[in-house]
Coordinates of C-alpha atoms in Angstrom, one line a residue:
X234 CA 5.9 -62.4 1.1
X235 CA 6.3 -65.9 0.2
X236 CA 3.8 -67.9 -1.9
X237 CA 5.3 -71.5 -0.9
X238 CA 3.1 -72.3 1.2
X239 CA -0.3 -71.4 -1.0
X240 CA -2.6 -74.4 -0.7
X241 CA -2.6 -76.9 -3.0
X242 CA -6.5 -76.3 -4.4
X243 CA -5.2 -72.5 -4.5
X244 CA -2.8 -72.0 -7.9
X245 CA 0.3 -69.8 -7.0
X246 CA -0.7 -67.5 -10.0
X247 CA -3.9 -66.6 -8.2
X248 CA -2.4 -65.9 -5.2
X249 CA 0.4 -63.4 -7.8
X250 CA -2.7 -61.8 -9.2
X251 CA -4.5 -61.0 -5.6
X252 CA -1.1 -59.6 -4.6
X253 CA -1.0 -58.0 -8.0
X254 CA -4.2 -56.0 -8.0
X255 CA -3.6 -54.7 -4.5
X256 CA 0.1 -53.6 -5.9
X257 CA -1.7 -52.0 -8.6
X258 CA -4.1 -49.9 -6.6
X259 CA -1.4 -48.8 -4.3
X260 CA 0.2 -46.9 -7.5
X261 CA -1.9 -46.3 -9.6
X262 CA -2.8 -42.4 -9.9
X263 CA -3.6 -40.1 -13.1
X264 CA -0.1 -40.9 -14.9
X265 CA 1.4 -44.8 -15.9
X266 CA 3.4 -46.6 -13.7
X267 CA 5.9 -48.5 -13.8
X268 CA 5.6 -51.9 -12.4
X269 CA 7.8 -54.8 -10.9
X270 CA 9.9 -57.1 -13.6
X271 CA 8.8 -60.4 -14.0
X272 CA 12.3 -61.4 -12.2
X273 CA 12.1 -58.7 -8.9
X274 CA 8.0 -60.3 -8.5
X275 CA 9.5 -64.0 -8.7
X276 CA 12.6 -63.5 -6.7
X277 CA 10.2 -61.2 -3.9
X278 CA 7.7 -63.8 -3.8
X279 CA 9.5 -66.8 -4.3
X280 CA 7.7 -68.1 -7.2
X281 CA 9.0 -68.9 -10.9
X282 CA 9.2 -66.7 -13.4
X283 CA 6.7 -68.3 -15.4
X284 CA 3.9 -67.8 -12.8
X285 CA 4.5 -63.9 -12.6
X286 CA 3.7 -64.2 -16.3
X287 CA 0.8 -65.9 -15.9
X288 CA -0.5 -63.5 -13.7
X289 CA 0.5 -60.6 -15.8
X290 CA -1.2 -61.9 -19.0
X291 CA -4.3 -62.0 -17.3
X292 CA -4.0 -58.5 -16.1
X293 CA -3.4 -57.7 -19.7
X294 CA -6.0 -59.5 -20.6
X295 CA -8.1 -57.7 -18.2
X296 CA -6.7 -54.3 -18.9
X297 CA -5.1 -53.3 -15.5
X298 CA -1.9 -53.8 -17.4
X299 CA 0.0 -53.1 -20.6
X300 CA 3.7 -54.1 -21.5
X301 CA 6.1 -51.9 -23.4
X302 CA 8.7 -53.7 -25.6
X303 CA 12.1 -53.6 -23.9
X304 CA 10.6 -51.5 -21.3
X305 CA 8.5 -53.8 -19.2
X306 CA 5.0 -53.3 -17.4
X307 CA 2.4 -50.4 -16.9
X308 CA -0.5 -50.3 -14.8
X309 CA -3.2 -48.0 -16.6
X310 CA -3.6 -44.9 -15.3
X311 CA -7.3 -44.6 -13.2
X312 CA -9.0 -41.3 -14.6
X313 CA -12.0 -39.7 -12.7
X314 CA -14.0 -38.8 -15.8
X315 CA -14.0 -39.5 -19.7
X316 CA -12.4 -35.5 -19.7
X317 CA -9.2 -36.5 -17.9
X318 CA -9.0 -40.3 -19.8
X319 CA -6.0 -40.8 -22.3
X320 CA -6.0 -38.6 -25.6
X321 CA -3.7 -40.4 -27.8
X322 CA -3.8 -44.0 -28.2
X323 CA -7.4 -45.4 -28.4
X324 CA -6.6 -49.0 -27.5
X325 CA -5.4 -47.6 -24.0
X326 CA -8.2 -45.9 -23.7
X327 CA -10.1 -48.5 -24.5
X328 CA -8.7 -50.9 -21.9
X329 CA -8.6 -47.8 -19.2
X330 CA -12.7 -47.4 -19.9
X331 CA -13.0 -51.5 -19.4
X332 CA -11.3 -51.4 -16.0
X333 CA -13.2 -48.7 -14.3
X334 CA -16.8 -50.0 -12.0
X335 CA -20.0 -49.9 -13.2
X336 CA -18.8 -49.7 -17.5
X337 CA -21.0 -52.0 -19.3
X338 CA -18.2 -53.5 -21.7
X339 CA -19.2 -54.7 -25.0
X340 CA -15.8 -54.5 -26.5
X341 CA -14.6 -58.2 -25.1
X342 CA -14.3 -61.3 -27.1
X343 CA -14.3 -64.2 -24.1
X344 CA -16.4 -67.4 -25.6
X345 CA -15.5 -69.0 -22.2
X346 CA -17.3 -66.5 -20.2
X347 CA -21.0 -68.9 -20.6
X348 CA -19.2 -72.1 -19.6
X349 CA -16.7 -72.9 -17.0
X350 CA -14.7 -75.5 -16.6
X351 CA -12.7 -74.3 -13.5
X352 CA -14.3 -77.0 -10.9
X353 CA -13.8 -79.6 -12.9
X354 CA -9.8 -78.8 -14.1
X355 CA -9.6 -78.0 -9.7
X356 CA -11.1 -81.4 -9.3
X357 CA -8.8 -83.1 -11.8
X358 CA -5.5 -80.8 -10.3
X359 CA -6.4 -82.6 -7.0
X360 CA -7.1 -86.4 -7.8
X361 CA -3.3 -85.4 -10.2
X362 CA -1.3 -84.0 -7.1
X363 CA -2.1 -87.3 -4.9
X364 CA -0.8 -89.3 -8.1
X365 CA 1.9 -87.2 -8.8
X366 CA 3.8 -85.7 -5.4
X367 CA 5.3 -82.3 -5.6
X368 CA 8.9 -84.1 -5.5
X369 CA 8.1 -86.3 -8.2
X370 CA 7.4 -83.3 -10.8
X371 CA 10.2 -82.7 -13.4
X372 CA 11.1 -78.8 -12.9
X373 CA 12.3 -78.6 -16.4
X374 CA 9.7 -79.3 -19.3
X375 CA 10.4 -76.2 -21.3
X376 CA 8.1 -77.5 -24.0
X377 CA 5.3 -79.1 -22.2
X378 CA 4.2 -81.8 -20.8
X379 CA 4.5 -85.1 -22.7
X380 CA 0.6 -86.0 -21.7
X381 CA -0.3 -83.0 -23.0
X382 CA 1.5 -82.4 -26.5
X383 CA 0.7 -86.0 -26.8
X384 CA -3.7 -84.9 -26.6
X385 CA -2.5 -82.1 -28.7
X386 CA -1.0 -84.0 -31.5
X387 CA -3.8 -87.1 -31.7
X388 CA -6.8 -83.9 -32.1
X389 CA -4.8 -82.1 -34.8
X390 CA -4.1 -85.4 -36.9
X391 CA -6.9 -86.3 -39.4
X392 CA -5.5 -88.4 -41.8
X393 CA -1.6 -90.8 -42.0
X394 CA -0.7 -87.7 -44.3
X395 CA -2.1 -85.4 -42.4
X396 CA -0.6 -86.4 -38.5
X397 CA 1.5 -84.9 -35.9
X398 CA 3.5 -86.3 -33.1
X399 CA 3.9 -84.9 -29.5
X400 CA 7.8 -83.7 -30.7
X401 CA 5.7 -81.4 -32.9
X402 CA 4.5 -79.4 -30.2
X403 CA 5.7 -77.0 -28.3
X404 CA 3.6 -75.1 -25.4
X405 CA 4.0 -71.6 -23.9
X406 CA 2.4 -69.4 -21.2
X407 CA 0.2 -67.3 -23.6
X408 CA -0.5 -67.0 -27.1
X409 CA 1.4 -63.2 -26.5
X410 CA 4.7 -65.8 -25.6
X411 CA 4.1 -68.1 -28.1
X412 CA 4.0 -65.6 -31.0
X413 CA 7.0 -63.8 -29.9
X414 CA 8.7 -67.2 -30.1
X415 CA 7.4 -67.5 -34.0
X416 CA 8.6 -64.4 -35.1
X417 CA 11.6 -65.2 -34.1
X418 CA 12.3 -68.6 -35.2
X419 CA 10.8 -67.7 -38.6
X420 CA 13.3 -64.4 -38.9
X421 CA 10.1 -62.3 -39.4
X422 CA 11.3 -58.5 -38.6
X423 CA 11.6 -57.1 -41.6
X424 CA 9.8 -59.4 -43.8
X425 CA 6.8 -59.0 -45.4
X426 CA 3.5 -60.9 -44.4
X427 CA -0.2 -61.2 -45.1
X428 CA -2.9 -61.1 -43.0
X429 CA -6.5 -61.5 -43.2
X430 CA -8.3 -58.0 -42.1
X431 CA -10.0 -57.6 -39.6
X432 CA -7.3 -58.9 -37.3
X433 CA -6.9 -59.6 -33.6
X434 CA -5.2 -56.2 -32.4
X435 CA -3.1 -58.5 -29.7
X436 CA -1.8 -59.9 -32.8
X437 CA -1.7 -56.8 -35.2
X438 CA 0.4 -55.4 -32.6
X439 CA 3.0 -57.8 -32.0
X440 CA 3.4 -58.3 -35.9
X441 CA 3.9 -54.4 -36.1
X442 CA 6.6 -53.8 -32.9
X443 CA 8.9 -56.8 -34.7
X444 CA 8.9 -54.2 -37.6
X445 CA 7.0 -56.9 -39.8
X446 CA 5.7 -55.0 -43.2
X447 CA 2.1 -56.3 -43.2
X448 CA -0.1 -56.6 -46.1
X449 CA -3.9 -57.0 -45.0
X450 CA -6.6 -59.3 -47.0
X451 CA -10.2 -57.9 -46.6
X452 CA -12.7 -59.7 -46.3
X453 CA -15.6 -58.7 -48.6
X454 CA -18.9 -57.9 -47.3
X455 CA -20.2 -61.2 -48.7
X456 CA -17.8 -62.7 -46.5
X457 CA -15.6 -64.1 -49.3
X458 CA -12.1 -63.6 -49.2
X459 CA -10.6 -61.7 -52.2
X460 CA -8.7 -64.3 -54.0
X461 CA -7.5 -61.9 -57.0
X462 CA -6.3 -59.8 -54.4
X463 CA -4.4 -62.7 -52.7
X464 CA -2.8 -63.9 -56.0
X465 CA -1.3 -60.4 -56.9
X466 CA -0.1 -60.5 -53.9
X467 CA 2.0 -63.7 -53.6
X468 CA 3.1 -62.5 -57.2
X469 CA 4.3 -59.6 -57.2
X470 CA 5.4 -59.2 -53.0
X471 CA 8.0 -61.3 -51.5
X472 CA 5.6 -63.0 -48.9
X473 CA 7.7 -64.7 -46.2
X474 CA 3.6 -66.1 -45.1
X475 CA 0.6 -65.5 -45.1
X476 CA -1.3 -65.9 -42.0
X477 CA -5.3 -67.0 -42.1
X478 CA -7.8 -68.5 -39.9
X479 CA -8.6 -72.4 -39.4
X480 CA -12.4 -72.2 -39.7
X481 CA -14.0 -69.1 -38.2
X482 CA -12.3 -65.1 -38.7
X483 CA -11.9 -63.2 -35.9
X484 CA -14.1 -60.6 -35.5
X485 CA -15.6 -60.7 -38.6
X486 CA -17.0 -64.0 -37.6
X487 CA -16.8 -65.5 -41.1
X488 CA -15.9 -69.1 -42.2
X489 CA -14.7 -69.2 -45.3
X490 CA -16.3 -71.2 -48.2
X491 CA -14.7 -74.6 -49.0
X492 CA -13.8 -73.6 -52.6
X493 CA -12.2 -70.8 -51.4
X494 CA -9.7 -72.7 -48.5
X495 CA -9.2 -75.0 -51.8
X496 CA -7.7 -71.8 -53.8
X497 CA -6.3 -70.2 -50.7
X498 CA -4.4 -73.9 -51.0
X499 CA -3.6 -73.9 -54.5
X500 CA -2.2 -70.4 -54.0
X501 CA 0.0 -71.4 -51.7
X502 CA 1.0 -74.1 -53.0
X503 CA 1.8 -72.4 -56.8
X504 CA 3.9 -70.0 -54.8
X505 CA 6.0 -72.0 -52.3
X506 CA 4.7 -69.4 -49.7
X507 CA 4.5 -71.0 -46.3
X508 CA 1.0 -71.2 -44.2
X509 CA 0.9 -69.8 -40.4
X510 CA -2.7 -70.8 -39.3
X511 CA -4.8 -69.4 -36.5
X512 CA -6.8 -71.7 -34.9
X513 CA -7.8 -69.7 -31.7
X514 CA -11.1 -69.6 -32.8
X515 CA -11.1 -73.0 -34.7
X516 CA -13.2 -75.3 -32.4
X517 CA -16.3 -72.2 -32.0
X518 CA -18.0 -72.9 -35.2
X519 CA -21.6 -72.9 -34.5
X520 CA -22.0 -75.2 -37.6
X521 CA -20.7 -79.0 -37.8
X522 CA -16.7 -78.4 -38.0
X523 CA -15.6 -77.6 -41.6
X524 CA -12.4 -78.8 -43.5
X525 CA -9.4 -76.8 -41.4
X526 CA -7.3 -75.1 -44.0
X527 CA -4.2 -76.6 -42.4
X528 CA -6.2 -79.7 -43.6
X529 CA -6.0 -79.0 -47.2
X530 CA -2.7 -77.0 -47.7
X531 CA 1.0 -78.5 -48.5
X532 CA 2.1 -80.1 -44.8
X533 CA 5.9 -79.1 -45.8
X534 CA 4.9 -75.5 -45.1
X535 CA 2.2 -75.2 -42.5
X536 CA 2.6 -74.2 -38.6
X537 CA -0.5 -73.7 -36.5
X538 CA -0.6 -71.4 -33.4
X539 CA -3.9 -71.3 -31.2
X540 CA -4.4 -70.8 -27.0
X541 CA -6.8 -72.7 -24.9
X542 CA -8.9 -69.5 -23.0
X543 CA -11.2 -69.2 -25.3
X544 CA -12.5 -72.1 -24.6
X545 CA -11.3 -73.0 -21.7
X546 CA -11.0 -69.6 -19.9
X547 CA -8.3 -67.5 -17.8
X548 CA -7.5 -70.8 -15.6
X549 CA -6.0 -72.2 -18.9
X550 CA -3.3 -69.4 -19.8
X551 CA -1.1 -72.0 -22.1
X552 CA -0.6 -70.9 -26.1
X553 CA 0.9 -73.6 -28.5
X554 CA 2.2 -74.1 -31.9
X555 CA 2.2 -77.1 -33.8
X556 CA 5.6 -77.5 -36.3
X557 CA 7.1 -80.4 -37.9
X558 CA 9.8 -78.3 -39.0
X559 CA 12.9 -75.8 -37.1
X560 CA 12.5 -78.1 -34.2
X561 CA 15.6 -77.7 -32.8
X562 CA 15.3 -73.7 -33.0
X563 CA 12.3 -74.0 -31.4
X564 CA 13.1 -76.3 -28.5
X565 CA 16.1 -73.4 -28.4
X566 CA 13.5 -70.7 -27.9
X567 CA 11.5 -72.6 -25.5
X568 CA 14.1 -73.1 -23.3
X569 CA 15.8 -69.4 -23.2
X570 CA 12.3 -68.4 -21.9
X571 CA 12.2 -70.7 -19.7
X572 CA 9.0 -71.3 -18.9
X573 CA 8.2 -73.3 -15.8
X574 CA 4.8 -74.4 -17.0
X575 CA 2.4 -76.1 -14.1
X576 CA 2.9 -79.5 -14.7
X577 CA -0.2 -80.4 -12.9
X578 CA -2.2 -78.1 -14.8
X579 CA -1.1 -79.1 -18.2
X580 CA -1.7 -82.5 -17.3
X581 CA -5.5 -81.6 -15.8
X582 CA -6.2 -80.2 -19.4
X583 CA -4.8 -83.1 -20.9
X584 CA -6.9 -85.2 -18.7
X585 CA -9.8 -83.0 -20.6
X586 CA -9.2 -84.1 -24.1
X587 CA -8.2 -87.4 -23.2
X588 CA -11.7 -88.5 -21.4
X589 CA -13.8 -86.9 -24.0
X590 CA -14.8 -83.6 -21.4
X591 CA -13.7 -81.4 -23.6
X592 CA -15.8 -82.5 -26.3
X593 CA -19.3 -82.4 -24.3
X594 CA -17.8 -78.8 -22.9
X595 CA -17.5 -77.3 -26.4
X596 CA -20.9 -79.2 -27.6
X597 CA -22.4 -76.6 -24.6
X598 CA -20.3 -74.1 -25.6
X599 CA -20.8 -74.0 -29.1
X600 CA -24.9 -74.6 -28.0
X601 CA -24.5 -71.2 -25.9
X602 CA -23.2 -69.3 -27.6
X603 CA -25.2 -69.6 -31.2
X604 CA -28.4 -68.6 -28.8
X605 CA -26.7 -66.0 -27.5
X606 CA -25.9 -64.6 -30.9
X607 CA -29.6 -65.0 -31.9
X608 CA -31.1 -63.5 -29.0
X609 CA -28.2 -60.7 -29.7
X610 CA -29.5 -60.6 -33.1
X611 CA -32.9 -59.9 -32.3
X612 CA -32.0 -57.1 -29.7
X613 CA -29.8 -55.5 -32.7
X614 CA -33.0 -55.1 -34.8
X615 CA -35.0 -54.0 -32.5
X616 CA -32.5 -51.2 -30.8
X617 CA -30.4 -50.3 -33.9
X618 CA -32.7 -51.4 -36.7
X619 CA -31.2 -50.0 -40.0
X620 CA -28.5 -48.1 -38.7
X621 CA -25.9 -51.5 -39.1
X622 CA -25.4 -53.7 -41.2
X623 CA -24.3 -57.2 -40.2
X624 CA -23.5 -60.7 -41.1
X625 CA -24.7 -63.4 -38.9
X626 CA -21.3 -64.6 -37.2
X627 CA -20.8 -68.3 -38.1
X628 CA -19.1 -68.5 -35.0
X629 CA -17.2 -67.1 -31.9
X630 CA -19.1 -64.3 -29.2
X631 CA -18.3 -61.1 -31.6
X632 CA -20.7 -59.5 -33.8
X633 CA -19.1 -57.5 -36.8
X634 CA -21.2 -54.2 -37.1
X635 CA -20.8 -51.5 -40.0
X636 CA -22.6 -48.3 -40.0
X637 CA -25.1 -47.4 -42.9
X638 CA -24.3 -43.7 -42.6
X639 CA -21.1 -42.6 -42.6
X640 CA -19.8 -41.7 -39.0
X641 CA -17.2 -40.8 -36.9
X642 CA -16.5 -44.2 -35.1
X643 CA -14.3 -41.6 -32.4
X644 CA -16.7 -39.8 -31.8
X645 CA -19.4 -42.7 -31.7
X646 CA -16.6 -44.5 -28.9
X647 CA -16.2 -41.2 -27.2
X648 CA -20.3 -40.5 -26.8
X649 CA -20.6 -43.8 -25.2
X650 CA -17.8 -44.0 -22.5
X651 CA -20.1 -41.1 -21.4
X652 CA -22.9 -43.5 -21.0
X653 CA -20.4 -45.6 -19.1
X654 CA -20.3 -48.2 -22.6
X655 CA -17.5 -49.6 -24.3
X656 CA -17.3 -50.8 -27.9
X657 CA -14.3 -51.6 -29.5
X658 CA -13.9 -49.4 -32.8
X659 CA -12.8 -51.3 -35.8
X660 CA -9.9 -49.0 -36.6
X661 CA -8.3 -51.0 -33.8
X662 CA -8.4 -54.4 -36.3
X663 CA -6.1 -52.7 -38.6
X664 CA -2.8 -51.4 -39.1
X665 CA -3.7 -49.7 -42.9
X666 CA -6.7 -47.5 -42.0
X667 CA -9.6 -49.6 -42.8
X668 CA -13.1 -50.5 -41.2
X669 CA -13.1 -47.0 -39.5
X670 CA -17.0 -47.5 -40.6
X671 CA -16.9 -50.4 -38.0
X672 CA -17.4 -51.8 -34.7
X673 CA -17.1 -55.2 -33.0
X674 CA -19.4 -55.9 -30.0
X675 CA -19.4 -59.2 -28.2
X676 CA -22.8 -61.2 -27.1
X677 CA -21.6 -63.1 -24.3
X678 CA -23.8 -61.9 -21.4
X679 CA -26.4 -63.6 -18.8
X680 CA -29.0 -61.4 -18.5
X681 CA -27.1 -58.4 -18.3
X682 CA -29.6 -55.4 -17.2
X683 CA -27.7 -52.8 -18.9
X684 CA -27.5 -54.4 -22.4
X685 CA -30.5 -52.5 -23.4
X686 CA -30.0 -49.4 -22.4
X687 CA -26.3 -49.7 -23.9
X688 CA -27.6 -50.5 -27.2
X689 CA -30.3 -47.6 -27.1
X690 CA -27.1 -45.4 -26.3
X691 CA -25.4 -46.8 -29.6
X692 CA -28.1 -46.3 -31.2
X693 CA -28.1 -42.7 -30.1
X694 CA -24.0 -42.2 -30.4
X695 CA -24.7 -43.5 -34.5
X696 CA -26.9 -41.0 -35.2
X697 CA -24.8 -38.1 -32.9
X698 CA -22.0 -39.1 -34.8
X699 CA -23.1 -38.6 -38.6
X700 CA -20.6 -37.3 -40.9
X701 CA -22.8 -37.3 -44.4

């Protein structure tokens, strides 16, 4: 098979996932398997590198897929009933449940899922491939487009203090890409790091197979961050960072108060430690943007890391980082991955933020998904009444439920894949035991008929599930 001649409107990484999904479904059977490397899938279909990736992160994404450091790919195995699903590691089990037909799946977090902007970046691709002829594209941009890093840099910069420059970004495939790319460059295996809790498990889990000694932050259920906490920390550990949100916490959903991102700054500041922001979720706030924290801390020791698909969605793969600082180490790691980044594409999303688009998409966006939350809301108190506890999210498409009564969140996960429902237990958002009292469960759906009936099932699993 040869992807060559894919049409133009068609991107090759489609075409790799349609190929990928049948591939899948030919092996797949009660046990893992193994699937192609990223170089046997480019060099049988005749496609870069880069593209196979593509395609595999959003079969990640989607969980048909898993990687294994050192190891390569996995498709999930497909189970006939909850009885014969995996036993040990609850994330896979988690991502086997979402794959299977007919699972209502309240476990996602995919802000982009009420507003597409796939016909407009096709549109854009096609007015940029008359403009710019296949010959004419540069094979080699290991870092990015110029257009792009160029968009990049003029939204990150607020202030002449405060500015970056396209040469201080650097763009990857994913975020999973990017991140690997930070941990080395910053000679994090081995070191010790704090992170806010609850965290991203995509991220928790990269952190923790570097062999990076983590030290998680709660966030209190007033949704302050514990400062004292944070200053013992810095004092008595040796912190190589400390990585926090922009704005709005993932999946807590909290933004945190602008005296605190001023001490969180001080902090820093008082003990040289460096910053490592995470702005995925940065441009979701439901409220009129607040002061970044990359805003307010010392400039000398700040790198930002975020991905476009949560607000853009799966047809905008790309993670970046934003550093005015180990460039050449970076540009080094950029290129050894060698990422053959669709020039055209970067350029359509460039064409985004330039024109203003991007601005009126997230104004809908942001619009969306606050009245999803509410209507959410609503269907929480009326379903689950006083058997969670929640805090509005001030942001995002995740709610951040606890239980009243003290449960077993296994069993509660367990009970529900029964009732063909998948929540995502919050044990998953931590590597030190905590918020096994928790769940997070998303609130991005139109209309979705089984909603209510998944919620009465929760409600049900809760009280089932009762340990007191």
């Amino acid at each position: 098979m040869t992807l060559r001649g894919v049409r133009q409107a068609d991107f090759a990484y489609q075409a790799v996932y349609r190929y990928m999904i049948n591939l899948i479904d030919e092996v797949s059977s009660d046990s893992r398997a193994k699937l192609p490397s990223l170089r046997q899938l480019s060099q049988r279909l005749n496609v870069s590198i880069s593209t196979i990736q593509y395609a595999y992160s959003l079969l990640e994404k989607e969980g048909r897929v898993y990687s294994v450091a050192k190891s390569g790919y996995y498709a999930w195995p497909l189970a006939g009933s909850t009885s014969t699903w995996p036993s040990g590691d609850l994330l896979e089990r988690l991502y086997v449940a979402a794959r299977r037909p007919g699972m209502v799946v309240l476990s996602g977090d995919e802000p982009a899922l009420l507003a597409s902007l796939d016909s407009t970046l096709l549109r854009l691709e096609r007015e940029l491939v008359r403009q710019y002829p296949h010959h004419l594209q540069p094979w080699s941009q290991p870092c990015g487009v110029w257009e792009l890093r160029a968009a990049l840099a003029a939204r990150y910069t607020s202030s002449p203090t405060r500015c970056w420059h396209a040469d201080d970004v650097y763009i990857g495939a994913d975020l999973r890409g990017v991140l690997d790319i930070l941990i080395e460059v910053l000679g994090l295996p081995g070191s010790t790091v704090i992170i806010e809790s609850p965290c991203d498990w995509l991220i928790l889990r990269l952190l923790q197979d570097a062999g990076i000694r983590l030290l998680e932050l709660p966030w209190a259920h007033d949704g302050s961050l514990d400062l004292v906490s944070l200053e013992g920390l810095l004092r008595d550990e040796r912190v190589s960072l400390v990585m926090l949100s922009s704005t709005v916490s993932q999946p807590s959903g909290v933004a945190m108060a602008l005296r605190d991102r001023l001490k969180v700054a001080q902090l820093l500041d008082q003990h040289g430690c460096w910053l490592l922001e995470n702005d995925t979720c940065g441009e979701l706030s439901f409220k009129p943007p607040h002061t970044a924290l990359r805003d307010l801390v010392n400039p000398e020791r700040l790198m930002v890391f975020s991905a476009f698909e949560k607000i853009l969605g799966p047809e905008a793969p790309y993670g970046y980082v934003l550093s005015r600082h180990m460039s050449s180490q970076l540009q080094r790691q950029f290129l050894l991955r060698s990422f053959r980044l669709s020039s055209i594409r970067q350029r359509a999303i460039a064409r985004l933020y330039q024109s203003g688009q991007i601005d009126q998409h997230l104004r809908t966006l942001r619009q969306l998904l606050r009245e999803q939350a509410g209507a959410m809301s609503q269907l929480l108190e009326q379903h689950l009444g006083d058997q969670v506890t929640y805090r509005m999210p001030a942001g995002g498409a995740t709610f951040w439920l606890a239980s009243t009564q003290a449960v077993d969140m296994r069993q509660v996960f367990q009970y529900l894949l029964a009732r063909q429902v998948v929540v995502a237990p919050g044990e998953l958002f931590s590597v030190g035991g905590l918020h096994h009292q928790h769940m997070r469960l998303s609130h991005t759906f139109h209309g979705q008929p089984n909603l209510e009936v998944a919620l009465v099932a929760l409600a049900d699993a809760l009280r089932q599930a009762q340990t007191g």
